[in-house]
mmCIF file of C-alpha atoms in Angstrom:
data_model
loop_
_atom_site.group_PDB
_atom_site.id
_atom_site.type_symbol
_atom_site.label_atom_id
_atom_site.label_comp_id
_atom_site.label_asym_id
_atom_site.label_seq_id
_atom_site.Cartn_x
_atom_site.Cartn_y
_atom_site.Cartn_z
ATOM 1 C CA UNK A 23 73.883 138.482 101.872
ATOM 2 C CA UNK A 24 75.933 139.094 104.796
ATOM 3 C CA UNK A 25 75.459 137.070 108.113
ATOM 4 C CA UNK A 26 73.993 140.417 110.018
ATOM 5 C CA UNK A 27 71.736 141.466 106.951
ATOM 6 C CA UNK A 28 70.362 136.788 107.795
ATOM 7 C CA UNK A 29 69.671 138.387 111.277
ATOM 8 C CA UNK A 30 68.149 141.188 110.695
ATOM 9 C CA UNK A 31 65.577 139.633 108.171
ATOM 10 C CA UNK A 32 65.341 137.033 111.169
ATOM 11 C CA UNK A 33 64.608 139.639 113.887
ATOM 12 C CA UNK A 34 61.872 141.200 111.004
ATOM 13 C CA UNK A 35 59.813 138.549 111.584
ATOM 14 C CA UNK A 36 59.281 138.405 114.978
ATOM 15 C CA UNK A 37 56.633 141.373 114.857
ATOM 16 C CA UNK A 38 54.943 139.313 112.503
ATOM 17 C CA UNK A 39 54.639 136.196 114.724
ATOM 18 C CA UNK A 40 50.861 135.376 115.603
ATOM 19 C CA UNK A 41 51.549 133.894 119.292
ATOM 20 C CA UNK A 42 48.651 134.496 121.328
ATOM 21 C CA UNK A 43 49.394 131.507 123.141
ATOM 22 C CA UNK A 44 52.485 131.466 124.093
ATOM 23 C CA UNK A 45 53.863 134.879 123.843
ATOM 24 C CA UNK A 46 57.184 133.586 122.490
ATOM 25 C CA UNK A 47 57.853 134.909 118.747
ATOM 26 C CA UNK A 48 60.009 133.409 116.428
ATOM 27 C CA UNK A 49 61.630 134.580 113.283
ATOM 28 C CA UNK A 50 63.605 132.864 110.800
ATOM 29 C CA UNK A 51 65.668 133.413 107.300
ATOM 30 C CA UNK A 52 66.551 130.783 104.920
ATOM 31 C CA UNK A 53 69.276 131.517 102.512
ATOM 32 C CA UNK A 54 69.432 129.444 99.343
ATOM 33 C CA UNK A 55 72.622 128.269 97.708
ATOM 34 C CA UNK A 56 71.726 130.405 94.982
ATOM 35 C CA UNK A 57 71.168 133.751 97.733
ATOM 36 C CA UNK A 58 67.876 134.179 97.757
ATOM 37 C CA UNK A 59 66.199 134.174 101.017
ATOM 38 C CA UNK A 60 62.651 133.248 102.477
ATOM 39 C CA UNK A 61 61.760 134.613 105.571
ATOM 40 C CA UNK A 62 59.352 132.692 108.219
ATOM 41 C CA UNK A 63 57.565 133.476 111.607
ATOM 42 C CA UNK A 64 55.728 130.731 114.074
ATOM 43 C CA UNK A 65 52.257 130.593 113.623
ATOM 44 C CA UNK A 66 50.153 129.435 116.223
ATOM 45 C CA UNK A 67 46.633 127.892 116.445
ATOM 46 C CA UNK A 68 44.007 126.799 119.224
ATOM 47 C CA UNK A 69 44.267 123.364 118.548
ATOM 48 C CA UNK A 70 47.956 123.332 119.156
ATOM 49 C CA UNK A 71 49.308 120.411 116.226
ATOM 50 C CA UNK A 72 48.100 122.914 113.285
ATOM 51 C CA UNK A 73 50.614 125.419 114.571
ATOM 52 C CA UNK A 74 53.482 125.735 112.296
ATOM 53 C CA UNK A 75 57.336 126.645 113.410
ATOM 54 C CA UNK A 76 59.022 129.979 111.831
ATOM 55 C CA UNK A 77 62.006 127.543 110.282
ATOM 56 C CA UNK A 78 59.215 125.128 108.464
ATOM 57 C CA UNK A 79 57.188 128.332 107.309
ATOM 58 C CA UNK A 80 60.812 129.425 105.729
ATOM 59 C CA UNK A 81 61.167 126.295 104.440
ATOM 60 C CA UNK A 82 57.524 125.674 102.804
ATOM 61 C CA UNK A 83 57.907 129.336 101.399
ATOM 62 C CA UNK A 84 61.225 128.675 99.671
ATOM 63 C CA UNK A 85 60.137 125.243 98.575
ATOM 64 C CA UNK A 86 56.806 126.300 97.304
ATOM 65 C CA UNK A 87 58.897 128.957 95.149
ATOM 66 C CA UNK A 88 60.951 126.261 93.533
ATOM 67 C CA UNK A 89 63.668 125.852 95.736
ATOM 68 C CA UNK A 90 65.315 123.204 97.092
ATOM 69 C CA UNK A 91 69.256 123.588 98.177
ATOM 70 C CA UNK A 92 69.934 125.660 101.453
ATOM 71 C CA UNK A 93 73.243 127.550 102.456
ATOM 72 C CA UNK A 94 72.274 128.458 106.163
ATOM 73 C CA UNK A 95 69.466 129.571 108.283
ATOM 74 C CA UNK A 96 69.055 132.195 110.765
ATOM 75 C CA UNK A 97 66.847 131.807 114.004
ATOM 76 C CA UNK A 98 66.190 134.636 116.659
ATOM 77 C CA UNK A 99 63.892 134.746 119.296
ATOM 78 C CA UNK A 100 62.861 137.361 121.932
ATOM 79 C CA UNK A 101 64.485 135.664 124.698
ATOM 80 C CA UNK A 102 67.968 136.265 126.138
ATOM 81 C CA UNK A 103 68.741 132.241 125.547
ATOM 82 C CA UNK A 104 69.327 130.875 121.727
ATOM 83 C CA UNK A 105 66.278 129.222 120.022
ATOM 84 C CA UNK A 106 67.150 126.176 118.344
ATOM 85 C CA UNK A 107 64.538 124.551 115.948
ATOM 86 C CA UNK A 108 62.545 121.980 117.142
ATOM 87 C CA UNK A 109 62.612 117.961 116.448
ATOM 88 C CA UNK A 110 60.325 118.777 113.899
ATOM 89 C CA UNK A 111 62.262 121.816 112.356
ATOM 90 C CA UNK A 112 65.123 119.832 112.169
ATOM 91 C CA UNK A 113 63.852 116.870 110.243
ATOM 92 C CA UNK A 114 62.256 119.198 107.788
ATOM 93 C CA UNK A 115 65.709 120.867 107.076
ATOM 94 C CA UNK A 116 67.501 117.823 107.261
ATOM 95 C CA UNK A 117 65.676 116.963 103.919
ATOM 96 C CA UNK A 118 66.599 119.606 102.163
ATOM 97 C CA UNK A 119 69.969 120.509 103.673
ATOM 98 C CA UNK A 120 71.365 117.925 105.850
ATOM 99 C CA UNK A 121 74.648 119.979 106.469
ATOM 100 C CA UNK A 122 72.880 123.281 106.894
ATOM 101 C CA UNK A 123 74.673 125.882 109.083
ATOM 102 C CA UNK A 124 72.157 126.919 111.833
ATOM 103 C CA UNK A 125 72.923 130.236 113.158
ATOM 104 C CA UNK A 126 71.302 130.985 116.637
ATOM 105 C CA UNK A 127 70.266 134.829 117.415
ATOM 106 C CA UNK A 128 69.100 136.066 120.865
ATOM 107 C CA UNK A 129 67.903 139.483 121.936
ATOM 108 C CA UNK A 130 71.588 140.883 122.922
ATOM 109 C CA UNK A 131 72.382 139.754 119.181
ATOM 110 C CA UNK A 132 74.898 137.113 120.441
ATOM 111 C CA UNK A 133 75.424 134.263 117.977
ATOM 112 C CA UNK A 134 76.069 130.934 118.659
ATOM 113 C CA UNK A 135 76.539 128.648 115.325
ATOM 114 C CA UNK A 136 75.911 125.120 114.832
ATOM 115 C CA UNK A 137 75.609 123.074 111.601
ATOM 116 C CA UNK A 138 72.257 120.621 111.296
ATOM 117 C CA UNK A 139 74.238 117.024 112.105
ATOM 118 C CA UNK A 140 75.067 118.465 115.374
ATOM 119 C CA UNK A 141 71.562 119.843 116.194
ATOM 120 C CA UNK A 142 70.508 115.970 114.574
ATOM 121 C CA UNK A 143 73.454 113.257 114.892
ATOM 122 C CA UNK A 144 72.042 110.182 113.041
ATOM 123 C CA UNK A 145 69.329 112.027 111.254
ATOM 124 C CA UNK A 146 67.011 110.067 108.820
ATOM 125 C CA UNK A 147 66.964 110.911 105.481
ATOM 126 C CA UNK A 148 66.154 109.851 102.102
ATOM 127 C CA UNK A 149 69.217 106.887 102.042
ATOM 128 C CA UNK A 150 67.768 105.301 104.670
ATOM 129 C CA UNK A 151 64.408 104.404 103.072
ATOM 130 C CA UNK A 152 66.589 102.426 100.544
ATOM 131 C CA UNK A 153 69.317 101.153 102.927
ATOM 132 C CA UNK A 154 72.237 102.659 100.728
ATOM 133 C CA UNK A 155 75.311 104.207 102.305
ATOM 134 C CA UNK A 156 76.353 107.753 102.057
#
């Protein structure tokens, strides 16, 4: 998949965003090492905490469909300013892909690109919880 065909399934999701809160959708595509791609929108709720990020509903998706290895991910919001993933988001992806290139997408289409361990320098991950090095 090329990088504009990642946007574009990015930019799909935002009309599928349920945001009555805050108005702000959020799309995202995750594309596996092996090309396949999961799509995810944010998906709010009442309460708040239940709400769930469009980067973690791409992950979950892909996850839940047996995957586990991620090249990149696309994020795009309706806002003229980039959309990076949230403390949250990037702990979730740091799991799976802890050198993940994160492409940011805003409304004019400009692209700013990043890679995970700059979004989240000293990340925690699953060497710490046995105290071996990398």
């Amino acid at each position: 998949m090329t990088r504009e065909e990642l946007y574009a399934a990015a930019r799909g999701m935002l009309d599928r965003a349920y945001v009555p809160y805050s108005h702000f959708p959020v799309g995202a595509a995750l594309e596996c090492e092996d090309g396949a791609v999961y799509t995810g929108c944010n998906v709010e709720n009442a309460a708040y905490s239940p709400g769930c990020c469009a980067e973690r509903t791409a992950v979950v998706k892909a996850v839940s469909e047996g995957h586990r290895r991620f090249r990149r991910i696309a994020i795009t919001a309706d806002s003229d300013r980039f959309c990076a993933p949230c403390g949250v988001c990037r702990q979730v992806l740091q799991e799976f892909a802890p050198n993940l290139e994160v492409l940011l997408v805003n409304r004019k289409g400009e692209v700013k690109e990043l890679t995970l361990p700059q979004l989240l320098p000293y990340s925690f991950g699953s060497d710490d919880l046995t105290g071996r090095e990398e």
